[in-house]
Amino acid sequence: MEKKKTSPNISKNFMNHNHELCVESSLKDFKQHFIEKELKLTPLRLKVFQLLLKDHRPLGAYQILDLLRKDGFSSTPPIAYRVLDFLIEHGFVHKIKKLNAFVACSHPGNSHSPTFMICRKCEKVAEINEKESGLKFNKETSSEFKIEEAIIEFIGICKNCIKLEVI
Amino acid sequence: MEKKKTSPNISKNFMNHNHELCVESSLKDFKQHFIEKELKLTPLRLKVFQLLLKDHRPLGAYQILDLLRKDGFSSTPPIAYRVLDFLIEHGFVHKIKKLNAFVACSHPGNSHSPTFMICRKCEKVAEINEKESGLKFNKETSSEFKIEEAIIEFIGICKNCIKLEVI
DNA sequence: TAAGTCAATGTTATATTATAACATTACTAC
DNA sequence: GTAGTAATGTTATAATATAACATTGACTTA
């Protein structure tokens, strides 16, 4: 079977895909980064990341706490927020401001300023990196303000949900 | 005196400027839009907008409530949130997600998807519109996802604060 | 191996941001 | 003047997040 290198698969998260493979690959990456960066991969950190890999839908901190509780973990707010802070700090997770919720990062390891597309219908989220988004701002802006961090979130409707609406 | 039409004055909010004139002009615009759209300009709505015009710094809802209290207005949370919702709905105010805070709109009346620049040093905020920002995302992205709303916030350091740092 | 250290997790309490639900007021239209 | 309605007032509580301190457990090192 030939491996196709098509244009960046921006909307994979919204469409049917082999999600088992998707999770497996993300998890492998995740673990590899812990090794490379000499971070401590604890059961709690792994668990939270796995929860966030479930289905490309962001989870709120208190949703995560509920899920942790079900799995026998301690589940007071600081537990979730601390692990999330850690995972965010090391680029494994992002916070979606629009939703006050958290998603697993799709491009871990790369320092990047992610752009999100958030489907208001299926509530899934896709992350695209700077190259994929094609986002550019003009020189003038740059000379006026030194940008250190960017929050870019597009809310709308995904390819799959558009398709379903038309039917 | 000649009126110069220079390139968009993106960073005015960050620099010294005639702020009295700035406020006066915003306020005039504000009132004009109420007339044109046949909205009811109540003391509370006017007051909240004036508070937000103070100095290009966003205010949190509870800060606004404190200020309202000092001015003899009622000041329980729904008071602020309702007025803010109204002002946002009609394009007079925006919420800065990064700060959970609110700013007066610089381009009222135009339906637009604003981009914000937030200085982490002086905490002032400037709003730039789509044209000024030069933000573009590529065709492919557009075909994959129908964007209805965008949240774009740049955090960094403004021209004025850079200048002060260097000294 | 006992004592010290430190990162991670556990716990209690509370801060911050936001909304639901219902009551009152005050203006408009008839 | 009263019915209808938009705006404001009030009480209570939901949802999100952090501060501060306690405990655990793995690792070090003497």
Coordinates of C-alpha atoms (C1' of nucleotides) in Angstrom, one line a residue:
Chain A
M1 CA 0.0 0.0 0.0
E2 CA 1.3 3.3 -1.0
K3 CA 1.6 6.2 1.4
K4 CA 0.1 9.3 0.0
K5 CA 1.5 12.6 1.0
T6 CA -1.4 14.9 0.3
S7 CA -1.9 18.4 1.4
P8 CA -2.1 18.8 5.2
N9 CA -5.0 16.9 6.5
I10 CA -6.6 19.8 8.2
S11 CA -10.0 18.3 8.8
K12 CA -9.1 14.7 9.7
N13 CA -10.4 15.2 13.3
F14 CA -13.8 16.1 12.0
M15 CA -14.1 13.2 9.6
N16 CA -14.2 9.4 10.0
H17 CA -10.8 8.1 10.4
N18 CA -9.0 5.3 12.0
H19 CA -9.2 6.7 15.5
E20 CA -7.5 3.8 17.2
L21 CA -4.5 4.3 15.1
C22 CA -4.7 8.0 15.7
V23 CA -4.7 7.5 19.4
E24 CA -2.0 5.0 19.3
S25 CA 0.2 7.2 17.3
S26 CA -0.4 10.2 19.6
L27 CA 0.3 8.2 22.6
K28 CA 3.5 6.9 21.2
D29 CA 4.6 10.4 20.4
F30 CA 3.6 11.5 23.9
K31 CA 5.7 8.8 25.6
Q32 CA 8.6 9.5 23.3
H33 CA 8.7 13.1 24.2
F34 CA 8.7 12.3 27.9
I35 CA 11.8 10.2 27.4
E36 CA 13.6 12.7 25.2
K37 CA 12.9 15.6 27.6
E38 CA 13.5 13.4 30.7
L39 CA 10.1 14.2 32.1
K40 CA 8.4 11.9 34.6
L41 CA 5.4 10.1 33.0
T42 CA 3.1 9.4 36.0
P43 CA -0.1 7.4 35.9
L44 CA -2.1 10.6 36.4
R45 CA -0.4 12.5 33.5
L46 CA -0.9 9.5 31.2
K47 CA -4.5 9.1 32.2
V48 CA -5.4 12.8 31.6
F49 CA -3.7 12.7 28.3
Q50 CA -5.6 9.6 27.3
L51 CA -8.9 11.1 28.3
L52 CA -8.1 14.1 26.1
L53 CA -7.4 11.8 23.2
K54 CA -10.8 10.2 23.4
D55 CA -12.5 11.8 20.4
H56 CA -11.1 15.2 19.5
R57 CA -13.6 17.0 21.7
P58 CA -12.2 19.3 24.3
L59 CA -12.9 18.5 28.0
G60 CA -13.4 20.9 30.8
A61 CA -11.4 20.6 33.9
Y62 CA -14.4 19.4 35.9
Q63 CA -15.3 16.8 33.2
I64 CA -11.8 15.5 33.5
L65 CA -12.1 15.4 37.3
D66 CA -15.3 13.3 36.9
L67 CA -13.6 10.9 34.6
L68 CA -10.6 10.6 37.0
R69 CA -12.9 9.9 39.9
K70 CA -14.5 7.0 37.9
D71 CA -11.1 5.6 37.4
G72 CA -10.2 5.8 41.0
F73 CA -7.9 8.8 40.9
S74 CA -8.1 11.6 43.3
S75 CA -10.3 14.3 41.9
T76 CA -10.2 17.6 43.6
P77 CA -9.8 20.6 41.3
P78 CA -6.1 21.2 41.8
I79 CA -5.4 17.7 40.7
A80 CA -6.7 18.4 37.2
Y81 CA -5.4 21.9 36.9
R82 CA -1.9 21.0 38.0
V83 CA -1.6 18.1 35.5
L84 CA -3.1 20.3 32.8
D85 CA -0.7 23.1 33.6
F86 CA 2.1 20.6 33.3
L87 CA 0.9 19.2 30.0
I88 CA 0.3 22.6 28.6
E89 CA 3.7 23.9 29.7
H90 CA 5.4 21.0 27.9
G91 CA 3.2 21.4 24.8
F92 CA 1.1 18.2 25.1
V93 CA -2.1 20.0 25.6
H94 CA -3.8 23.3 24.7
K95 CA -6.5 25.3 26.3
I96 CA -9.4 26.4 24.1
K97 CA -10.3 29.8 25.4
K98 CA -13.7 29.9 23.7
L99 CA -14.7 26.8 25.6
N100 CA -12.6 27.0 28.8
A101 CA -11.7 23.5 27.9
F102 CA -8.6 21.4 27.0
V103 CA -7.5 19.4 24.0
A104 CA -4.6 17.1 23.3
C105 CA -2.0 18.7 21.1
S106 CA -1.8 17.5 17.5
H107 CA 1.8 18.5 16.9
P108 CA 3.5 17.9 20.2
G109 CA 7.1 18.8 20.6
N110 CA 7.0 21.6 18.1
S111 CA 6.9 24.9 19.7
H112 CA 4.1 26.6 17.9
S113 CA 1.3 29.0 18.1
P114 CA -1.6 26.8 17.3
T115 CA -4.8 27.8 15.5
F116 CA -8.0 26.0 16.3
M117 CA -11.1 25.3 14.4
I118 CA -14.0 24.6 16.6
C119 CA -17.2 23.0 15.2
R120 CA -20.2 24.4 17.0
K121 CA -22.2 21.5 15.8
C122 CA -20.2 18.3 16.6
E123 CA -18.1 20.2 19.1
K124 CA -14.9 18.7 17.8
V125 CA -11.8 20.6 17.4
A126 CA -8.9 20.5 14.9
E127 CA -5.6 22.2 15.4
I128 CA -3.7 23.6 12.5
N129 CA -0.2 24.9 12.6
E130 CA 1.0 28.1 11.3
K131 CA 2.0 26.8 7.9
E132 CA -1.3 25.0 7.4
S133 CA -3.4 27.9 8.3
G134 CA -1.6 30.3 6.0
L135 CA -2.2 33.0 8.5
K136 CA -0.1 36.1 7.9
F137 CA -0.3 39.5 9.3
N138 CA 1.2 42.5 7.7
K139 CA 4.6 44.0 8.3
E140 CA 3.2 47.2 9.7
T141 CA 1.5 45.3 12.5
S142 CA 4.7 43.6 13.3
S143 CA 6.6 46.9 13.6
E144 CA 4.0 48.3 15.9
F145 CA 3.7 45.5 18.4
K146 CA 6.0 42.6 19.3
I147 CA 3.9 39.5 19.3
E148 CA 4.9 36.9 21.8
E149 CA 1.9 34.7 22.0
A150 CA -1.2 34.3 19.8
I151 CA -4.7 33.0 20.5
I152 CA -6.4 32.1 17.3
E153 CA -9.7 30.2 17.4
F154 CA -12.1 29.9 14.6
I155 CA -15.6 28.9 15.5
G156 CA -17.8 27.6 12.7
I157 CA -19.0 24.4 11.1
C158 CA -16.9 21.5 9.9
K159 CA -16.9 19.8 6.6
N160 CA -18.7 16.8 8.0
C161 CA -21.4 18.7 9.7
I162 CA -22.0 20.8 6.6
K163 CA -22.5 17.6 4.6
L164 CA -25.0 16.3 7.2
E165 CA -26.9 19.6 7.1
V166 CA -27.4 19.5 3.4
I167 CA -28.9 16.1 3.5
Chain B
M1 CA -4.5 72.4 9.8
E2 CA -4.2 69.6 7.3
K3 CA -5.8 66.3 8.0
K4 CA -3.2 63.6 7.4
K5 CA -4.5 60.3 6.1
T6 CA -1.6 58.1 7.1
S7 CA -1.6 54.3 7.3
P8 CA -4.0 52.9 10.0
N9 CA -2.9 54.2 13.3
I10 CA -2.7 50.7 14.8
S11 CA -0.9 51.6 18.0
K12 CA -2.5 54.8 19.0
N13 CA -4.0 53.3 22.1
F14 CA -0.5 52.4 23.3
M15 CA 1.0 55.8 22.7
N16 CA 0.4 59.3 24.1
H17 CA -2.5 60.8 22.3
N18 CA -5.2 63.3 23.0
H19 CA -7.3 61.0 25.0
E20 CA -10.0 63.5 25.9
L21 CA -10.7 63.9 22.2
C22 CA -10.5 60.2 21.8
V23 CA -13.1 59.6 24.4
E24 CA -15.3 62.4 23.1
S25 CA -15.2 61.0 19.6
S26 CA -16.0 57.5 20.8
L27 CA -18.8 58.7 22.9
K28 CA -20.3 60.7 20.0
D29 CA -20.2 57.6 17.8
F30 CA -21.7 55.6 20.5
K31 CA -24.7 57.9 20.9
Q32 CA -25.1 58.2 17.2
H33 CA -25.4 54.5 16.8
F34 CA -28.0 54.3 19.5
I35 CA -30.1 56.8 17.6
E36 CA -29.6 55.1 14.2
K37 CA -30.4 51.7 15.5
E38 CA -33.2 53.0 17.7
L39 CA -31.7 51.5 20.8
K40 CA -32.4 52.8 24.3
L41 CA -29.5 54.6 25.8
T42 CA -30.0 54.2 29.5
P43 CA -27.8 55.8 32.2
L44 CA -26.4 52.4 33.1
R45 CA -25.4 51.6 29.5
L46 CA -23.8 54.9 29.1
K47 CA -22.0 54.6 32.4
V48 CA -20.5 51.2 31.6
F49 CA -19.4 52.4 28.2
Q50 CA -17.7 55.4 29.7
L51 CA -15.9 53.3 32.2
L52 CA -14.6 51.2 29.4
L53 CA -13.3 54.3 27.6
K54 CA -11.2 55.3 30.5
D55 CA -7.8 54.4 29.3
H56 CA -7.8 51.5 26.7
R57 CA -7.4 49.0 29.5
P58 CA -9.9 46.2 29.7
L59 CA -12.0 45.9 32.8
G60 CA -13.3 42.7 34.4
A61 CA -17.0 42.5 35.2
Y62 CA -16.3 42.8 38.9
Q63 CA -14.1 45.8 38.4
I64 CA -17.0 47.4 36.5
L65 CA -19.3 46.5 39.4
D66 CA -17.0 48.2 41.9
L67 CA -17.0 51.3 39.8
L68 CA -20.7 51.3 39.4
R69 CA -21.1 50.9 43.1
K70 CA -19.0 54.0 43.7
D71 CA -21.2 55.9 41.3
G72 CA -24.3 54.9 43.1
F73 CA -25.5 52.3 40.7
S74 CA -26.8 48.9 41.7
S75 CA -23.9 46.5 41.5
T76 CA -24.8 42.8 41.6
P77 CA -23.2 40.6 39.0
P78 CA -26.2 40.4 36.6
I79 CA -26.2 44.2 36.3
A80 CA -22.8 44.2 34.7
Y81 CA -23.2 41.0 32.7
R82 CA -26.5 42.1 31.2
V83 CA -25.3 45.5 30.2
L84 CA -22.1 44.0 28.8
D85 CA -24.1 41.4 26.9
F86 CA -26.2 44.1 25.4
L87 CA -23.2 46.3 24.4
I88 CA -21.4 43.3 23.0
E89 CA -24.4 42.2 21.0
H90 CA -24.7 45.6 19.4
G91 CA -21.0 45.8 18.7
F92 CA -20.0 48.5 21.2
V93 CA -17.9 46.3 23.4
H94 CA -15.7 43.2 23.0
K95 CA -14.6 40.6 25.4
I96 CA -10.9 39.8 25.6
K97 CA -10.8 36.1 26.2
K98 CA -7.2 36.1 27.4
L99 CA -8.2 38.4 30.3
N100 CA -11.8 37.6 30.9
A101 CA -12.3 41.3 30.5
F102 CA -14.0 43.8 28.4
V103 CA -13.0 46.7 26.2
A104 CA -14.9 49.4 24.3
C105 CA -14.9 48.7 20.6
S106 CA -12.8 51.0 18.4
H107 CA -14.9 50.5 15.2
P108 CA -18.4 50.4 16.4
G109 CA -21.1 49.8 13.9
N110 CA -19.0 47.8 11.5
S111 CA -19.7 44.2 11.8
H112 CA -16.3 42.8 12.1
S113 CA -14.1 40.1 13.5
P114 CA -11.7 42.1 15.6
T115 CA -8.1 41.3 16.3
F116 CA -6.6 42.4 19.5
M117 CA -3.1 43.3 20.6
I118 CA -2.7 43.1 24.3
C119 CA 0.4 44.5 25.9
R120 CA 1.5 42.4 28.9
K121 CA 3.4 45.3 30.3
C122 CA 1.1 48.3 30.3
E123 CA -2.0 46.1 30.0
K124 CA -3.5 48.3 27.3
V125 CA -5.3 46.8 24.4
A126 CA -5.6 47.9 20.8
E127 CA -8.2 46.6 18.3
I128 CA -7.3 46.3 14.7
N129 CA -9.8 45.4 12.0
E130 CA -9.3 42.7 9.4
K131 CA -7.9 45.1 6.8
E132 CA -5.4 46.6 9.2
S133 CA -4.2 43.2 10.5
G134 CA -3.6 41.9 7.0
L135 CA -4.7 38.5 8.4
K136 CA -5.4 36.0 5.8
F137 CA -5.9 32.3 5.9
N138 CA -5.5 30.1 2.9
K139 CA -8.1 28.8 0.5
E140 CA -7.7 25.3 1.6
T141 CA -8.5 26.1 5.2
S142 CA -11.7 27.8 4.0
S143 CA -12.8 24.9 2.0
E144 CA -12.4 22.6 4.9
F145 CA -14.2 24.6 7.5
K146 CA -16.8 27.3 7.3
I147 CA -15.7 30.0 9.7
E148 CA -18.4 32.0 11.4
E149 CA -16.6 33.7 14.2
A150 CA -12.9 34.3 15.0
I151 CA -11.1 34.9 18.2
I152 CA -7.8 36.5 17.5
E153 CA -5.7 37.9 20.3
F154 CA -2.0 38.7 20.2
I155 CA -0.2 39.0 23.5
G156 CA 3.1 40.8 23.5
I157 CA 4.7 44.1 24.1
C158 CA 3.7 47.4 22.6
K159 CA 5.8 50.0 20.9
N160 CA 5.7 52.3 23.9
C161 CA 6.8 49.7 26.4
I162 CA 9.5 48.4 24.1
K163 CA 10.8 52.0 24.0
L164 CA 10.7 52.3 27.8
E165 CA 12.5 48.9 28.2
V166 CA 15.4 50.0 26.1
I167 CA 16.1 53.1 28.1
Chain C
dT1 C1' 19.8 2.0 56.2
dA2 C1' 18.4 6.4 58.3
dA3 C1' 17.9 11.2 57.3
dG4 C1' 17.4 14.6 54.0
dT5 C1' 15.5 16.3 49.6
dC6 C1' 12.3 17.2 46.2
dA7 C1' 8.8 16.5 42.9
dA8 C1' 4.2 14.8 42.7
dT9 C1' 0.0 14.2 44.6
dG10 C1' -3.6 14.9 48.2
dT11 C1' -6.7 18.1 50.8
dT12 C1' -9.1 22.1 52.5
dA13 C1' -10.6 26.3 51.7
dT14 C1' -11.6 30.0 48.9
dA15 C1' -11.2 33.3 44.9
dT16 C1' -13.0 34.6 40.4
dT17 C1' -16.1 34.6 36.7
dA18 C1' -20.8 33.9 35.2
dT19 C1' -25.8 32.7 35.0
dA20 C1' -30.6 31.2 36.5
dA21 C1' -34.8 32.6 38.3
dC22 C1' -37.8 35.6 39.9
dA23 C1' -39.3 40.6 41.6
dT24 C1' -39.8 45.4 40.7
dT25 C1' -39.7 49.6 38.2
dA26 C1' -40.7 52.7 34.7
dC27 C1' -41.9 53.7 30.2
dT28 C1' -45.1 53.0 26.0
dA29 C1' -49.3 52.3 23.7
dC30 C1' -53.8 52.0 23.8
Chain D
dG1 C1' -55.1 54.5 34.0
dT2 C1' -54.0 49.9 32.9
dA3 C1' -51.8 46.3 30.1
dG4 C1' -47.6 45.1 28.1
dT5 C1' -42.8 45.2 27.8
dA6 C1' -38.0 46.3 28.3
dA7 C1' -34.8 47.4 31.8
dT8 C1' -33.2 47.1 36.2
dG9 C1' -33.0 45.0 40.9
dT10 C1' -32.3 40.9 44.0
dT11 C1' -31.2 36.4 45.7
dA12 C1' -29.1 32.4 45.0
dT13 C1' -26.0 29.4 42.9
dA14 C1' -23.2 27.5 39.0
dA15 C1' -18.8 27.0 36.8
dT16 C1' -14.1 27.8 36.5
dA17 C1' -9.7 28.4 38.9
dT18 C1' -6.1 29.0 42.5
dA19 C1' -3.8 29.5 47.2
dA20 C1' -1.9 27.3 50.9
dC21 C1' -0.5 23.7 53.3
dA22 C1' 0.0 18.3 54.2
dT23 C1' 1.4 13.8 52.8
dT24 C1' 3.6 10.5 50.0
dG25 C1' 7.2 8.3 47.7
dA26 C1' 11.2 7.9 45.1
dC27 C1' 15.9 9.1 45.0
dT28 C1' 20.3 10.6 47.2
dT29 C1' 23.8 10.6 50.1
dA30 C1' 26.3 10.1 54.0

